[in-house]
Short mmCIF file of N, CA, C and O in Angstrom, two decimals:
data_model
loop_
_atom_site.label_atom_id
_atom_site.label_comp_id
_atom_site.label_asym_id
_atom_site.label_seq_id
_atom_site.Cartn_x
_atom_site.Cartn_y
_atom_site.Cartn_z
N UNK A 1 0.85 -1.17 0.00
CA UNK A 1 0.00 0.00 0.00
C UNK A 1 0.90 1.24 0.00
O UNK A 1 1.78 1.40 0.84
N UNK A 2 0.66 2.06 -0.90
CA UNK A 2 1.59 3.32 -0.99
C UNK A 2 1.04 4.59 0.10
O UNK A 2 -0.17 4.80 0.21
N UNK A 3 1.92 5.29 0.75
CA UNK A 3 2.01 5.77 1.34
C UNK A 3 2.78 7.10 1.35
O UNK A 3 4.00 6.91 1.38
N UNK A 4 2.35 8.60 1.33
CA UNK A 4 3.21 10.09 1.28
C UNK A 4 2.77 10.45 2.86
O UNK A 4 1.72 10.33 3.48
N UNK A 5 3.78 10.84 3.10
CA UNK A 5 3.57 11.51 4.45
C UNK A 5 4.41 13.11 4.22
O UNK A 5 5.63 13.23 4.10
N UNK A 6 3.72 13.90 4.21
CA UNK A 6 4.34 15.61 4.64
C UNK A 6 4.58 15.95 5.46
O UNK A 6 4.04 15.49 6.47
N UNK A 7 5.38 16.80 5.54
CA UNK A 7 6.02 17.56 6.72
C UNK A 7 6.60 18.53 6.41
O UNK A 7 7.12 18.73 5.31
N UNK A 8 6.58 19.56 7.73
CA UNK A 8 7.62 21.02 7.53
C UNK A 8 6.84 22.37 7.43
O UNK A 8 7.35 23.45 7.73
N UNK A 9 5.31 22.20 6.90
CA UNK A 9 4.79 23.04 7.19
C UNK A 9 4.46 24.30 8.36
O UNK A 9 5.03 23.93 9.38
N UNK A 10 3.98 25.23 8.53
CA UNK A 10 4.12 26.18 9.36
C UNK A 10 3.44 27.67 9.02
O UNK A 10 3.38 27.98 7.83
N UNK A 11 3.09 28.30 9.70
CA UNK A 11 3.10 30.39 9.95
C UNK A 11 4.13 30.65 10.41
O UNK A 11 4.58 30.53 11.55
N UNK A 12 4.82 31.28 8.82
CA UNK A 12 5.47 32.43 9.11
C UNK A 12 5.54 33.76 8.33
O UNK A 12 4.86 33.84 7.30
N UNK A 13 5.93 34.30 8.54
CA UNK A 13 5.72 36.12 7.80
C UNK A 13 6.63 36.02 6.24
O UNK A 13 7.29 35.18 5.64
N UNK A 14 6.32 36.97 6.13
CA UNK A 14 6.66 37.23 4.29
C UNK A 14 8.19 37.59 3.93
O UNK A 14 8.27 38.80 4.13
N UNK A 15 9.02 37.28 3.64
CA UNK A 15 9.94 36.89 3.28
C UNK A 15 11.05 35.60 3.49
O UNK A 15 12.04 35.40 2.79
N UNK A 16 10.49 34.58 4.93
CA UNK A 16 10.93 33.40 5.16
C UNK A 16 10.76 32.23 4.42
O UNK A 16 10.20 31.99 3.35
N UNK A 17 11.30 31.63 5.16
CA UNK A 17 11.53 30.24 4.52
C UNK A 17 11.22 28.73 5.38
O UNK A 17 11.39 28.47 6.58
N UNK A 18 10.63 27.80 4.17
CA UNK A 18 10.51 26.60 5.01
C UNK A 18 11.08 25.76 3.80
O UNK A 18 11.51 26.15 2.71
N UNK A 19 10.93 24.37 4.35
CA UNK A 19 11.17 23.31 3.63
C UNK A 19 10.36 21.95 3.88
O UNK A 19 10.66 21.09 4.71
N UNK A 20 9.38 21.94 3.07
CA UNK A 20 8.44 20.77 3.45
C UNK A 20 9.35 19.24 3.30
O UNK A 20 10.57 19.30 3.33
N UNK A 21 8.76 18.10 3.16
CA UNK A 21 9.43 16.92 3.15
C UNK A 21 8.18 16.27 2.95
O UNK A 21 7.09 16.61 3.43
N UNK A 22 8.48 15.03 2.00
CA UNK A 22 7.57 13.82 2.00
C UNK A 22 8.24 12.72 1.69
O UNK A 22 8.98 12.55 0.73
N UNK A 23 7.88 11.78 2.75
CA UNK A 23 8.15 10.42 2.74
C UNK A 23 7.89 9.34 1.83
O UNK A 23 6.91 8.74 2.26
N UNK A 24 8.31 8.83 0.77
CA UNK A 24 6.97 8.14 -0.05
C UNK A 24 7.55 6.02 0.87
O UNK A 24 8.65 5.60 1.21
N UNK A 25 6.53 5.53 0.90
CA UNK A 25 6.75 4.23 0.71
C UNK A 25 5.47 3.16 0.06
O UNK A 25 4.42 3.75 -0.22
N UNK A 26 5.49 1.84 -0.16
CA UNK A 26 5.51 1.23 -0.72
C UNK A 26 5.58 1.19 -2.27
O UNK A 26 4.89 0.43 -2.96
N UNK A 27 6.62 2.20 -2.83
CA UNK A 27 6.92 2.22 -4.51
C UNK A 27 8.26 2.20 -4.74
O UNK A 27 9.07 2.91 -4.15
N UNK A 28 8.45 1.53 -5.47
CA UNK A 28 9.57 1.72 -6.43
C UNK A 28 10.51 3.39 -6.69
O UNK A 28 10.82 3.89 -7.77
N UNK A 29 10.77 3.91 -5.35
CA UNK A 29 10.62 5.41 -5.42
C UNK A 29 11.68 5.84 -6.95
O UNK A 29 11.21 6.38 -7.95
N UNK A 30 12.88 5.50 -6.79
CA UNK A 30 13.30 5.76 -8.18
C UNK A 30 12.95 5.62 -9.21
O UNK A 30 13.51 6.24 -10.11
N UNK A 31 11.97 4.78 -9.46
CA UNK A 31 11.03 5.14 -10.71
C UNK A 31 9.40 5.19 -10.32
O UNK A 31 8.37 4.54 -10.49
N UNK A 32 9.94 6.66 -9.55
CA UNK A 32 8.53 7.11 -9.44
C UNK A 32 8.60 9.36 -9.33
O UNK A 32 9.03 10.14 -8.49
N UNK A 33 7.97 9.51 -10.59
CA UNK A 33 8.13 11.07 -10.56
C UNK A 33 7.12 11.31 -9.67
O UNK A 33 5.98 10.86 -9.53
N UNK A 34 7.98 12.35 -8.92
CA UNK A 34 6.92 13.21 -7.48
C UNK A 34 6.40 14.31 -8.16
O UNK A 34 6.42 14.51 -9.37
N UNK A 35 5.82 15.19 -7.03
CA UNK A 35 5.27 16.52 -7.45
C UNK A 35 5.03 16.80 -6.00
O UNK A 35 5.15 16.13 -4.97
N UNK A 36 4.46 18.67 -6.42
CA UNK A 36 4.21 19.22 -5.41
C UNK A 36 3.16 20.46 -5.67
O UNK A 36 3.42 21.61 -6.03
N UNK A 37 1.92 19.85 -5.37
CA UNK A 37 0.65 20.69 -5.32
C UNK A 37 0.00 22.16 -4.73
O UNK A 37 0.47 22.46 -3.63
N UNK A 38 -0.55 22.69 -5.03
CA UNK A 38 -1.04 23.37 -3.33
C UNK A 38 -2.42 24.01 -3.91
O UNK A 38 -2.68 24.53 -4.99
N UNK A 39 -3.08 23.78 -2.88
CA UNK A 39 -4.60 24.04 -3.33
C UNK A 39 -5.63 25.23 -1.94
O UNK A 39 -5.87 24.70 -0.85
N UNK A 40 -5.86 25.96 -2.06
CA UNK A 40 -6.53 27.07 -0.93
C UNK A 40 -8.21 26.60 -1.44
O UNK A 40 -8.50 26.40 -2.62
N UNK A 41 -9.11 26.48 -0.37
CA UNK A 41 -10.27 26.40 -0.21
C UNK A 41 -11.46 27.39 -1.50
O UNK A 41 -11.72 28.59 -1.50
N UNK A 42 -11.92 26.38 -2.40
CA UNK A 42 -12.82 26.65 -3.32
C UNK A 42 -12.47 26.91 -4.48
O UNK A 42 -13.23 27.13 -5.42
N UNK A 43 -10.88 26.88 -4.52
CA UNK A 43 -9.86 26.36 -5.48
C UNK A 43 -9.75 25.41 -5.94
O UNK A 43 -10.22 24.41 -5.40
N UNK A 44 -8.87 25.32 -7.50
CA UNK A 44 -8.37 23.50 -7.87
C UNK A 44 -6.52 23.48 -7.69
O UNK A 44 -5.61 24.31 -7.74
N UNK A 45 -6.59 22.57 -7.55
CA UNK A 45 -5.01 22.16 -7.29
C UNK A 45 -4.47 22.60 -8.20
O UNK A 45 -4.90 22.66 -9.35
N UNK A 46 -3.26 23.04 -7.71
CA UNK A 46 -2.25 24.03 -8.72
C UNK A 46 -0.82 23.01 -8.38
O UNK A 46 -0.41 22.49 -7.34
N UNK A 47 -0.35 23.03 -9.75
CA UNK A 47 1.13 22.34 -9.66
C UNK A 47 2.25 23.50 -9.33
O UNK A 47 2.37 24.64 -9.76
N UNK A 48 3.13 22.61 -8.23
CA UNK A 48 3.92 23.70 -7.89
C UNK A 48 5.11 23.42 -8.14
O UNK A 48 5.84 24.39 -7.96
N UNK A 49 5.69 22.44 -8.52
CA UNK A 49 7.37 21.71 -9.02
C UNK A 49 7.00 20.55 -8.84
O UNK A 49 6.02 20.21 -8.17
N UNK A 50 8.05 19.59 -9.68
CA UNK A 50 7.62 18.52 -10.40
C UNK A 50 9.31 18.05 -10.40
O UNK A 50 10.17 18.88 -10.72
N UNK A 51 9.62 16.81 -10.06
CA UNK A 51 10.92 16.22 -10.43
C UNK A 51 10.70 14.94 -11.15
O UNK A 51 9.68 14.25 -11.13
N UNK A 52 12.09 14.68 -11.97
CA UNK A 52 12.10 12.95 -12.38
C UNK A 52 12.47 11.97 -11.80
O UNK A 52 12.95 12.15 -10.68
N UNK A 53 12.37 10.55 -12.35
CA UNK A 53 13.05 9.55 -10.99
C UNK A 53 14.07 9.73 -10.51
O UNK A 53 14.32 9.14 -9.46
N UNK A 54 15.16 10.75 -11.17
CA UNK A 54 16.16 10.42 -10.42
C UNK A 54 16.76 11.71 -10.18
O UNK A 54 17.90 11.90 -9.76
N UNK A 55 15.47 13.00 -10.64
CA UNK A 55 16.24 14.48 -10.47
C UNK A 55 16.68 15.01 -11.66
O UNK A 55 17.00 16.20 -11.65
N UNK A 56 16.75 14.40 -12.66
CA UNK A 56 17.06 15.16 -14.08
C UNK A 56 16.44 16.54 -14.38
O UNK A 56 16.90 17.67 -14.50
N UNK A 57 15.32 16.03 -14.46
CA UNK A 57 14.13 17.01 -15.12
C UNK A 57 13.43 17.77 -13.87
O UNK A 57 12.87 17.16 -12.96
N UNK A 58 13.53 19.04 -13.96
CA UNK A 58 12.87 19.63 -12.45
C UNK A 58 12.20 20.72 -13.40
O UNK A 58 12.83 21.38 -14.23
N UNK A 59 10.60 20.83 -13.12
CA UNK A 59 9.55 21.69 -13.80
C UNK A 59 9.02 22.76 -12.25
O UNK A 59 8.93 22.29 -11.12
N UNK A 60 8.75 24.07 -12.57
CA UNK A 60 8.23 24.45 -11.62
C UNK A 60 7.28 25.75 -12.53
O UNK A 60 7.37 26.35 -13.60
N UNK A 61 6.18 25.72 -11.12
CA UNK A 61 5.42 26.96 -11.78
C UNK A 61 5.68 28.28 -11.68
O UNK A 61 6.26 28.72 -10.68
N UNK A 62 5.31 29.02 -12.62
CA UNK A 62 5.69 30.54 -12.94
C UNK A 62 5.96 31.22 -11.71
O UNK A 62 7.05 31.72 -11.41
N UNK A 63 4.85 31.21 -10.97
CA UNK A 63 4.83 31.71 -9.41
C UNK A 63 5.82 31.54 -8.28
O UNK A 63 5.88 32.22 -7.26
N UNK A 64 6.72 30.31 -8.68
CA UNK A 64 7.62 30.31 -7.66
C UNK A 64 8.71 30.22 -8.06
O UNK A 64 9.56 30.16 -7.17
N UNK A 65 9.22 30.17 -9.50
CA UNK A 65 10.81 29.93 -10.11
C UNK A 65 11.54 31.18 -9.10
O UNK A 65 11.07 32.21 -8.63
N UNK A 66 12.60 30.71 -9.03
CA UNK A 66 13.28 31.45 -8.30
C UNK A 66 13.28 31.13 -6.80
O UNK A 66 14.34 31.10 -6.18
N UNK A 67 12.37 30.94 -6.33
CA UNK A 67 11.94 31.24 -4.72
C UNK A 67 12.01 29.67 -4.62
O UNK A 67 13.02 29.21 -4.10
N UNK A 68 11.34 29.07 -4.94
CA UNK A 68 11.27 27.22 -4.99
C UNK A 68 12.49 26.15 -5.37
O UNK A 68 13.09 26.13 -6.45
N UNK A 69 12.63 25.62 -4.71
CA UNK A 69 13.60 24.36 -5.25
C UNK A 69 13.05 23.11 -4.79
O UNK A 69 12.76 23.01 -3.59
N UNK A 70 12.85 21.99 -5.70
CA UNK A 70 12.36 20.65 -5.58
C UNK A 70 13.66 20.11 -5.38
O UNK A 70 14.57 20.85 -5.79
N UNK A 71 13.91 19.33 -5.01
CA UNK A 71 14.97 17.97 -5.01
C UNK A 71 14.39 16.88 -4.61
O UNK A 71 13.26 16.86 -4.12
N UNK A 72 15.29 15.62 -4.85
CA UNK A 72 15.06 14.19 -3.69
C UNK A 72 16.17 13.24 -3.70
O UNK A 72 16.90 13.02 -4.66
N UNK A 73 16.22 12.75 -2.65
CA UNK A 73 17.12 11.79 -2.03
C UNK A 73 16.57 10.29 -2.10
O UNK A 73 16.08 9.85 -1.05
N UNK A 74 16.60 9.36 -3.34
CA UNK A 74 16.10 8.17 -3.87
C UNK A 74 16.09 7.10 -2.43
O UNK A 74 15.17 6.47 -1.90
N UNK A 75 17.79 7.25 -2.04
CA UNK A 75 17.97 6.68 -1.04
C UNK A 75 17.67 6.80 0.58
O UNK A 75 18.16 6.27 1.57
N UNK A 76 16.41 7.93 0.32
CA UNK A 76 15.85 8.09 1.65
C UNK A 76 14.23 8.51 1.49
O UNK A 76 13.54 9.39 2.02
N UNK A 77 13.94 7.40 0.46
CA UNK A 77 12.64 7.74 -0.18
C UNK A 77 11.65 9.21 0.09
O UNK A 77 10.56 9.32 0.65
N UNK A 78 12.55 10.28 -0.56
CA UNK A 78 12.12 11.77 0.24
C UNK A 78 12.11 12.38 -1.17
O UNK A 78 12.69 11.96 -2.17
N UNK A 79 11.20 13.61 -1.02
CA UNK A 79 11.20 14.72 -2.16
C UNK A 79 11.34 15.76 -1.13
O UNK A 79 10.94 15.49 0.00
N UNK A 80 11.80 16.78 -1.35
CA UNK A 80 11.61 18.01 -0.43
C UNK A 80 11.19 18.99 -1.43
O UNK A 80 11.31 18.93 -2.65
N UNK A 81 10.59 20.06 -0.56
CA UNK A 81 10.25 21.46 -1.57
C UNK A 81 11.15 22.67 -0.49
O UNK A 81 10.73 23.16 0.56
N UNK A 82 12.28 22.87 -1.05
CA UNK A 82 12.75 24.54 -0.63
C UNK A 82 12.05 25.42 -1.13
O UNK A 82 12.13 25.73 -2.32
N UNK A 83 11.09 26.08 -0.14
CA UNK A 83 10.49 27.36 -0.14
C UNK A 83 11.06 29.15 0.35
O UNK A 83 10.76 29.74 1.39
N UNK A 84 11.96 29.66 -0.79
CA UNK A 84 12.26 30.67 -0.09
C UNK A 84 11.81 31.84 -0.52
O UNK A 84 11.14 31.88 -1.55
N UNK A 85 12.22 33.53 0.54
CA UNK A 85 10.96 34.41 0.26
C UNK A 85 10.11 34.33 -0.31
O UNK A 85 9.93 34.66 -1.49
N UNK A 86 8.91 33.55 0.97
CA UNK A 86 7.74 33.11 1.13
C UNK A 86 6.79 34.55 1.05
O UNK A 86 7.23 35.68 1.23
N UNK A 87 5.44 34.20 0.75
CA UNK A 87 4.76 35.58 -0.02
C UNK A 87 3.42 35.05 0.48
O UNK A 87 2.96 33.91 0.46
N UNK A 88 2.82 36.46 1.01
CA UNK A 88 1.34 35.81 1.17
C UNK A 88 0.63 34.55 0.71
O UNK A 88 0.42 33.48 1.27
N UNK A 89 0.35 35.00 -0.44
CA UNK A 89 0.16 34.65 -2.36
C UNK A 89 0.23 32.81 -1.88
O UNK A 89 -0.79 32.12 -1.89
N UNK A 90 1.42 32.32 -1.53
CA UNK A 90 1.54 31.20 -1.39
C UNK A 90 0.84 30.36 -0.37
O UNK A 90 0.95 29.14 -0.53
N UNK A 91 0.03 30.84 0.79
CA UNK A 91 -0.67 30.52 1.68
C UNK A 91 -1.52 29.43 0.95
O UNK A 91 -2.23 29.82 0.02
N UNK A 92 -1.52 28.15 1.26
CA UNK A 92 -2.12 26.65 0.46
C UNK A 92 -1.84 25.52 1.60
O UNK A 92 -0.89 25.44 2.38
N UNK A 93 -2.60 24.93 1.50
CA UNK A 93 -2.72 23.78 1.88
C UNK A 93 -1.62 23.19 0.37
O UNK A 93 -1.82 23.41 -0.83
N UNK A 94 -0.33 22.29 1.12
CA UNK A 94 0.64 21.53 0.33
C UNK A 94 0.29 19.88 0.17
O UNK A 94 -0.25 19.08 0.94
N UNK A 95 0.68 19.77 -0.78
CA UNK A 95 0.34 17.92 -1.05
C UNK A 95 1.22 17.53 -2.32
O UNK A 95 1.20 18.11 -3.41
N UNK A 96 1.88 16.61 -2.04
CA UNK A 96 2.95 15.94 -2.31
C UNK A 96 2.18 14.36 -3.25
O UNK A 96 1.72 13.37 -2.68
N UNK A 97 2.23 14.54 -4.60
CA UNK A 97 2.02 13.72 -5.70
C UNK A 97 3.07 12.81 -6.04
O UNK A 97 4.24 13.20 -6.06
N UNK A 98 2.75 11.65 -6.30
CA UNK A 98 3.62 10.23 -6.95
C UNK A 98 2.67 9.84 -8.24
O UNK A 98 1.46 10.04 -8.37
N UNK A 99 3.63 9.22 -9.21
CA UNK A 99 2.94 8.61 -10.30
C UNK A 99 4.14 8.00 -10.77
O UNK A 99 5.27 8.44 -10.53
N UNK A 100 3.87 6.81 -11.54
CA UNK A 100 5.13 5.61 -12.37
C UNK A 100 4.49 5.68 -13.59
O UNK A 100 4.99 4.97 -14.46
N UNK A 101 3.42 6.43 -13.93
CA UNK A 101 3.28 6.92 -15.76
C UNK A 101 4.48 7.36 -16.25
O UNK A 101 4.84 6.96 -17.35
N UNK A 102 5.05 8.00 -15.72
CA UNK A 102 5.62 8.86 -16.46
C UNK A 102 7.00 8.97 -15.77
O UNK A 102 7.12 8.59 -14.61
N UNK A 103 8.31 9.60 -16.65
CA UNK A 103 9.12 9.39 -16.32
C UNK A 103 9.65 10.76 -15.63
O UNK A 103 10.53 10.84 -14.77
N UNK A 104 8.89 11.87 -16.24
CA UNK A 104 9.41 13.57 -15.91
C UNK A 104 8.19 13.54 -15.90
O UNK A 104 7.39 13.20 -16.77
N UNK A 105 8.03 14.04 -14.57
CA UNK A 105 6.64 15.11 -13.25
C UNK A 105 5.28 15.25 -14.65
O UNK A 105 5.73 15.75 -15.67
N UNK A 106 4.12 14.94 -14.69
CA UNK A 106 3.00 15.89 -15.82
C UNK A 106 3.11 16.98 -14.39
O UNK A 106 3.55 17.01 -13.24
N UNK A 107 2.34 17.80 -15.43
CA UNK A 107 1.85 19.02 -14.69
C UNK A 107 0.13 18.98 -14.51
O UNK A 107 -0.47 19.92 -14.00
N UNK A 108 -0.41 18.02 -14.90
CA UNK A 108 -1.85 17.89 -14.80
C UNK A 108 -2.02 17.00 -13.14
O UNK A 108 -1.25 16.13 -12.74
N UNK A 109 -2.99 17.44 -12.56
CA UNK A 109 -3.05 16.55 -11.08
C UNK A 109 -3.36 15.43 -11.64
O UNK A 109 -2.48 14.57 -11.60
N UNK A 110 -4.24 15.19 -12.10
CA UNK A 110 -5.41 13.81 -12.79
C UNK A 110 -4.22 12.54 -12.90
O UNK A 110 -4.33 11.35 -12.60
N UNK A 111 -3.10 13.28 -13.44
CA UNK A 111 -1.99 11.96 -13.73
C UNK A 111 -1.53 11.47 -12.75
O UNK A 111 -0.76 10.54 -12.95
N UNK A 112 -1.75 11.79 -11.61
CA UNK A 112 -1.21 11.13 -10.41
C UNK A 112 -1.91 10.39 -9.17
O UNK A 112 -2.46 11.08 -8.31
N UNK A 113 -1.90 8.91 -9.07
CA UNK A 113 -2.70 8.38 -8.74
C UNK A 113 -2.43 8.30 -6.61
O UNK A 113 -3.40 8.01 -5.90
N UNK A 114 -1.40 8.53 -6.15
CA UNK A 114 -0.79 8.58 -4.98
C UNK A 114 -0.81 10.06 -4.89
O UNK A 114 -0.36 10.98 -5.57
N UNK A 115 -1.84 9.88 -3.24
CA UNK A 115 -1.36 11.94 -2.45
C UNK A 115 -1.00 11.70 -1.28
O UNK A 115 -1.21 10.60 -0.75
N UNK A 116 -0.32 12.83 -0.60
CA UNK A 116 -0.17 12.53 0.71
C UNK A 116 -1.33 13.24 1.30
O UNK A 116 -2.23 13.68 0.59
N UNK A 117 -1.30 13.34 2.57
CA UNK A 117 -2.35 14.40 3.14
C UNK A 117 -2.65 15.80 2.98
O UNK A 117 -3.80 16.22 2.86
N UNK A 118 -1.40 16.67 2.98
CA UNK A 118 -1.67 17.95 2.72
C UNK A 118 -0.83 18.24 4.26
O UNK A 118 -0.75 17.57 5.28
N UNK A 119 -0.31 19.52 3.87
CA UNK A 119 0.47 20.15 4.88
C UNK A 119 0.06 21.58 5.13
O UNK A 119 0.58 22.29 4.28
N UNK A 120 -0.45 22.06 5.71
CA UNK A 120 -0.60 23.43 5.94
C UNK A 120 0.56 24.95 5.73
O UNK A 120 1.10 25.33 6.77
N UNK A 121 0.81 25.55 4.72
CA UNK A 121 1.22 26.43 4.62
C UNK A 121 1.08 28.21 5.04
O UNK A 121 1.19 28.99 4.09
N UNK A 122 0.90 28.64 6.05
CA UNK A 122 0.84 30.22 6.16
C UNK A 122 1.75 31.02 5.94
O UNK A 122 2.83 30.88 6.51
N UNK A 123 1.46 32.20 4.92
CA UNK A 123 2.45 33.20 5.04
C UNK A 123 1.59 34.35 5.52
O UNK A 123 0.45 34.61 5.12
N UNK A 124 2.40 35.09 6.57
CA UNK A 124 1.17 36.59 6.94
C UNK A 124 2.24 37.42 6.42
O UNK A 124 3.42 37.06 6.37
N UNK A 125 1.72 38.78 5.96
CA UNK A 125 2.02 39.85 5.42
C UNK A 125 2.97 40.72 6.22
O UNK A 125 3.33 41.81 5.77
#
């Protein structure tokens, strides 16, 4: 049974930084492209960076190039998201995507059949 667990979430003010984490297990994690979602109430899920099995290919959205860094550590079945100068704007509930379709991250949610729970993100002004 596959399994994402998040972490790292938090409130903090507008220009900091966090770094979420997700655990993945029961997959094949090296051939499995992650992602990283975030969705605010009455909203649809928005893709927020996207890696390949092994880190090649790293996709991120318009909104955070620069400020965002995806990575992962195969050998510690982990994706992380570096979040830096954090911005209102980004305030989302976070959730951490798996899929073995594909070899480099889609950017569509639908393609990904594994979520974790969701992590709570605040930024205050």
């Amino acid at each position: 049974q596959v399994h994402l667990v998040e972490s790292g979430g938090g409130l903090v003010h507008a220009g900091d930084s966090l770094r979420l984490s997700c655990v993945g297990s029961g997959l094949t994690f090296n051939r499995t492209a992650m992602a990283w979602f975030r969705q605010v109430p009455g909203k649809e899920r928005d893709f927020v960076a996207g890696i390949s099995w092994i880190g090649g290919t790293l996709k991120y959205a318009d909104s955070v190039k620069g400020r965002f860094t995806i990575s992962r550590d195969n050998a510690l079945n982990t994706v992380y998201l570096q979040m830096n100068t954090l911005k209102p704007e980004d305030t989302a509930v976070y959730y951490c995507a798996a899929t073995q379709e594909a070899v480099r991250a889609p950017l569509a949610a639908e393609a990904y059949h594994h979520w974790g729970q969701g992590t709570q993100v605040t930024v205050s002004s």
